[in-house]
Amino acid sequence: MASWRFYGRKSFLEELTQILSRRRWFFLKISGRRRIGKTTLIQEAIRTAGPGQLVFYVQFPDSEPAGLMSAVADAFETFQVPKDRFPRPQNLLQLAKSFAAMAGAGYMIVLDEFQYLNRKGYEEFCSLLQSEVDSLSAKAASVQGGLIVLGSIHTEMAALLEDRSAPLYGRVTDAIDLPHLDISSILEILREHADSDPERLLFLWNLFEGVPKFYRDCFERGVLASPRQDLLRKIFFESSSPLRSEAENWFLRELRGRYDVVLKFVARHPGSMHNDLVQAILDIEGGSKKQIGGYLQGLVDRYRLIEKKLPIFAKVEARKNRYYLADNFLQAWLSALAGPVSAIAFRPLDQLVLEADQKLAETEGRSLEKLTRQLYEERSRLGMGGFTVTETVQGYWDRSDTEIDLVACNSTTQAIRFISCKRSGSKLVADATNLQAHAQRFLSEKNEYRGWKIEYAGVTPKLDQSQREVLAAHGIIAQDLIDLTRDL
């Protein structure tokens, strides 16, 4: 059986390795969703660089300064930092000076969950750290170490490092924003440890998207290649399941007030428009429209857990936004898994796993659209043939009930493709005439695309030959996930 290894991230690894190879002072910010692989990237860069790199790592707790000092004290012992060279800090001033002394001696200092320094009580420490960073920057060529800060809440990291009034503003020398694994990396994992069957790809991507830690959890439990319900049982429903409390521990614990209510509603009603969403939550919880709108805005801008989308080609100021959960795992948890998992003590386990699986299958249609969009863009970026896109692939809708799952556009060749995504091949075939009717309504409203090459495509996980023939007879390009992942 193949062992687990480092997947994807080649460009990010090269960038980080290059930063470390400078052998001069650096202040690097790495941001990205929790579990996305920020720490693993650092570990791989150190391994690639070879032995000799001094490392100090501490994860900041969401606590008062006393809790931070306790975590730092433990880290000093864990990483065996010599006491004779670096006395243990007793307060925030000494801590800032310790970090500076260690960086000057060649240590790579990694501060995880750095966003917690944006909490009340840490203002003094940020100013103290600024003073030490400025001193190190002034003699950068002679400083062998550096500082890496990791964070998962975008706006709080921005407040610490990008706000002009913040002490550390302008001090970062390098920045990496770590995204999900691309589809080719996920396929690499599946080919090595399971199989690349399109149904498995969609099932796992609907659950985990491109979060490498979750795929590794399945690998370590020996269920990456298992049937759906076996995987769900091992990963979510047993007492030792690694993801049984993941959402609460790493997403929902950050949230206060009505955030969780808004998240649950958007998860269970994806694509809701602003007024409908606000009114529905008012009917459930009461309160005020302004208050709920504020929570919604926080989830969009601060936490990046909800994304608002406009139809393709719409102007930014158009009031046609639809709201979706940005994270597949959180979507799957709130819409399909949270209820069954919470009922483990009261209902038969097999029944709960079946119920969760059925609910997940219902969410896979929406995930197929997202997966198709990413596949189109990834194939285009890699120059792998098919339809080359010149802008983000996006859906289209309007107030006259025109609804198109995805629209791909190539303004260079003046080609536009309308795409229908359906969870089953039979539904895709049945939707053939609807796709063309909706596309014609779109074109009748968009005079600028008259004279362009018009194409239609239908996407589903698997297509048989008869379904391909029916789609071809309607002038629709038949594509299943086997087609779209070929050669990736």
Coordinates of C-alpha atoms in Angstrom, one line a residue, residues 227-402:
P227 CA -18.3 2.5 0.0
R228 CA -19.9 5.8 0.9
Q229 CA -21.7 4.7 4.0
D230 CA -18.7 2.9 5.4
L231 CA -16.6 6.0 5.0
L232 CA -19.3 8.2 6.7
R233 CA -19.6 5.8 9.6
K234 CA -15.8 5.7 10.2
I235 CA -15.1 9.4 9.7
F236 CA -18.2 11.0 11.3
F237 CA -20.3 8.6 13.4
E238 CA -18.0 6.5 15.6
S239 CA -16.8 7.8 19.0
S240 CA -13.3 8.1 17.7
S241 CA -14.2 9.5 14.3
P242 CA -11.7 12.3 13.4
L243 CA -14.3 14.7 11.9
R244 CA -17.2 14.1 14.4
S245 CA -16.7 17.5 16.0
E246 CA -14.6 19.3 13.3
A247 CA -17.3 21.9 12.4
E248 CA -17.9 23.0 16.0
N249 CA -14.2 23.0 16.9
W250 CA -12.8 24.8 13.8
F251 CA -15.8 26.8 12.4
L252 CA -18.7 27.4 14.6
R253 CA -16.8 28.0 17.9
E254 CA -15.6 31.3 16.3
L255 CA -19.1 32.6 15.8
R256 CA -21.3 34.5 18.1
G257 CA -25.0 35.6 18.1
R258 CA -27.0 34.8 15.0
Y259 CA -24.1 33.7 12.8
D260 CA -25.0 30.1 13.2
V261 CA -28.7 30.7 12.3
V262 CA -27.7 32.5 9.1
L263 CA -25.2 29.8 8.2
K264 CA -27.7 27.0 8.7
F265 CA -30.4 28.8 6.6
V266 CA -28.0 29.4 3.7
A267 CA -26.7 25.8 3.9
R268 CA -30.3 24.5 3.7
H269 CA -31.5 27.1 1.1
P270 CA -28.5 27.6 -1.2
G271 CA -29.0 30.4 -3.7
S272 CA -31.3 32.5 -1.6
M273 CA -31.4 36.1 -2.5
H274 CA -30.8 38.8 0.1
N275 CA -34.3 40.0 0.9
D276 CA -35.7 36.4 0.9
L277 CA -32.9 35.2 3.2
V278 CA -33.3 38.1 5.7
Q279 CA -37.1 37.8 5.8
A280 CA -36.9 34.0 6.3
I281 CA -34.6 34.4 9.3
L282 CA -36.8 37.2 10.7
D283 CA -39.7 34.8 10.5
I284 CA -37.7 32.2 12.4
E285 CA -35.9 34.3 15.0
G286 CA -37.3 37.8 15.0
G287 CA -34.9 40.7 15.4
S288 CA -34.3 43.4 12.9
K289 CA -33.3 43.4 9.2
K290 CA -30.3 45.6 9.9
Q291 CA -29.0 43.2 12.6
I292 CA -29.4 40.1 10.3
G293 CA -27.8 42.0 7.4
G294 CA -24.8 42.8 9.7
Y295 CA -24.4 39.1 10.6
L296 CA -24.6 38.2 6.9
Q297 CA -22.0 40.8 5.9
G298 CA -19.7 39.5 8.7
L299 CA -19.9 35.9 7.3
V300 CA -19.2 37.2 3.8
D301 CA -16.3 39.6 4.5
R302 CA -14.9 38.7 7.9
Y303 CA -15.1 34.9 8.0
R304 CA -15.4 34.2 4.2
L305 CA -17.8 31.4 5.0
I306 CA -20.6 32.7 2.8
E307 CA -20.1 33.9 -0.8
K308 CA -22.4 36.1 -2.7
K309 CA -22.6 35.6 -6.4
L310 CA -23.9 37.6 -9.2
P311 CA -25.0 36.2 -12.6
I312 CA -22.3 36.2 -15.2
F313 CA -21.8 39.6 -16.9
A314 CA -23.9 41.4 -14.2
K315 CA -22.6 44.7 -13.0
V316 CA -21.2 44.8 -9.5
E317 CA -23.9 47.1 -8.3
A318 CA -26.7 44.9 -9.6
R319 CA -29.1 43.7 -6.9
K320 CA -29.2 40.1 -8.0
N321 CA -26.9 38.5 -5.5
R322 CA -27.4 34.9 -4.4
Y323 CA -25.8 33.5 -1.3
Y324 CA -24.0 30.1 -0.8
L325 CA -21.7 28.6 1.7
A326 CA -18.2 29.0 0.4
D327 CA -16.9 25.8 2.1
N328 CA -18.1 22.4 0.9
F329 CA -17.3 20.7 4.2
L330 CA -19.4 23.2 6.2
Q331 CA -22.2 22.9 3.6
A332 CA -22.2 19.2 3.9
W333 CA -22.1 19.3 7.7
L334 CA -24.9 21.8 8.2
S335 CA -27.2 20.5 5.5
A336 CA -26.7 16.7 5.9
L337 CA -24.5 15.6 8.7
A338 CA -25.0 17.7 11.9
G339 CA -28.5 16.4 12.6
P340 CA -27.8 12.7 12.2
V341 CA -24.5 12.9 14.1
S342 CA -26.2 14.7 17.0
A343 CA -28.7 11.9 17.3
I344 CA -26.3 9.0 17.7
A345 CA -27.3 8.4 21.4
F346 CA -31.0 8.1 20.5
R347 CA -31.4 6.4 17.1
P348 CA -30.0 3.3 15.4
L349 CA -26.6 4.1 13.8
D350 CA -27.3 2.4 10.5
Q351 CA -30.4 4.4 10.0
L352 CA -28.6 7.7 10.8
V353 CA -25.7 6.9 8.4
L354 CA -28.3 6.1 5.6
E355 CA -30.1 9.3 6.3
A356 CA -26.9 11.3 6.1
D357 CA -25.9 9.6 2.9
Q358 CA -29.3 10.4 1.3
K359 CA -29.1 14.1 2.3
L360 CA -25.5 14.3 1.0
A361 CA -26.7 12.9 -2.4
E362 CA -29.1 15.8 -2.6
T363 CA -26.4 18.3 -2.2
E364 CA -24.2 16.8 -4.9
G365 CA -26.1 18.4 -7.7
R366 CA -25.0 21.8 -6.5
S367 CA -21.5 20.6 -5.9
L368 CA -21.3 19.2 -9.4
E369 CA -21.8 22.7 -10.8
K370 CA -19.0 24.0 -8.6
L371 CA -16.7 21.1 -9.6
T372 CA -17.5 21.6 -13.3
R373 CA -16.7 25.2 -13.1
Q374 CA -13.4 24.5 -11.5
L375 CA -12.6 21.7 -14.0
Y376 CA -13.3 24.1 -17.0
E377 CA -11.0 26.7 -15.5
E378 CA -8.3 24.3 -14.5
R379 CA -8.2 22.7 -17.9
S380 CA -8.1 26.1 -19.6
R381 CA -5.3 27.3 -17.3
L382 CA -3.2 24.2 -18.0
G383 CA -3.9 24.4 -21.8
M384 CA -5.4 20.9 -21.9
G385 CA -7.9 21.5 -24.7
G386 CA -11.6 21.8 -24.6
F387 CA -13.2 25.2 -24.1
T388 CA -10.7 27.9 -23.2
V389 CA -12.2 30.5 -20.9
T390 CA -11.2 34.1 -20.6
E391 CA -13.1 34.9 -17.4
T392 CA -14.7 33.1 -14.4
V393 CA -17.2 30.5 -15.4
Q394 CA -20.5 31.4 -13.7
G395 CA -24.2 30.8 -13.7
Y396 CA -26.9 33.1 -15.0
W397 CA -30.3 34.0 -13.8
D398 CA -32.7 36.9 -14.2
R399 CA -36.2 38.0 -13.1
S400 CA -37.9 36.4 -16.1
D401 CA -37.0 32.9 -14.8
T402 CA -34.1 32.4 -17.2

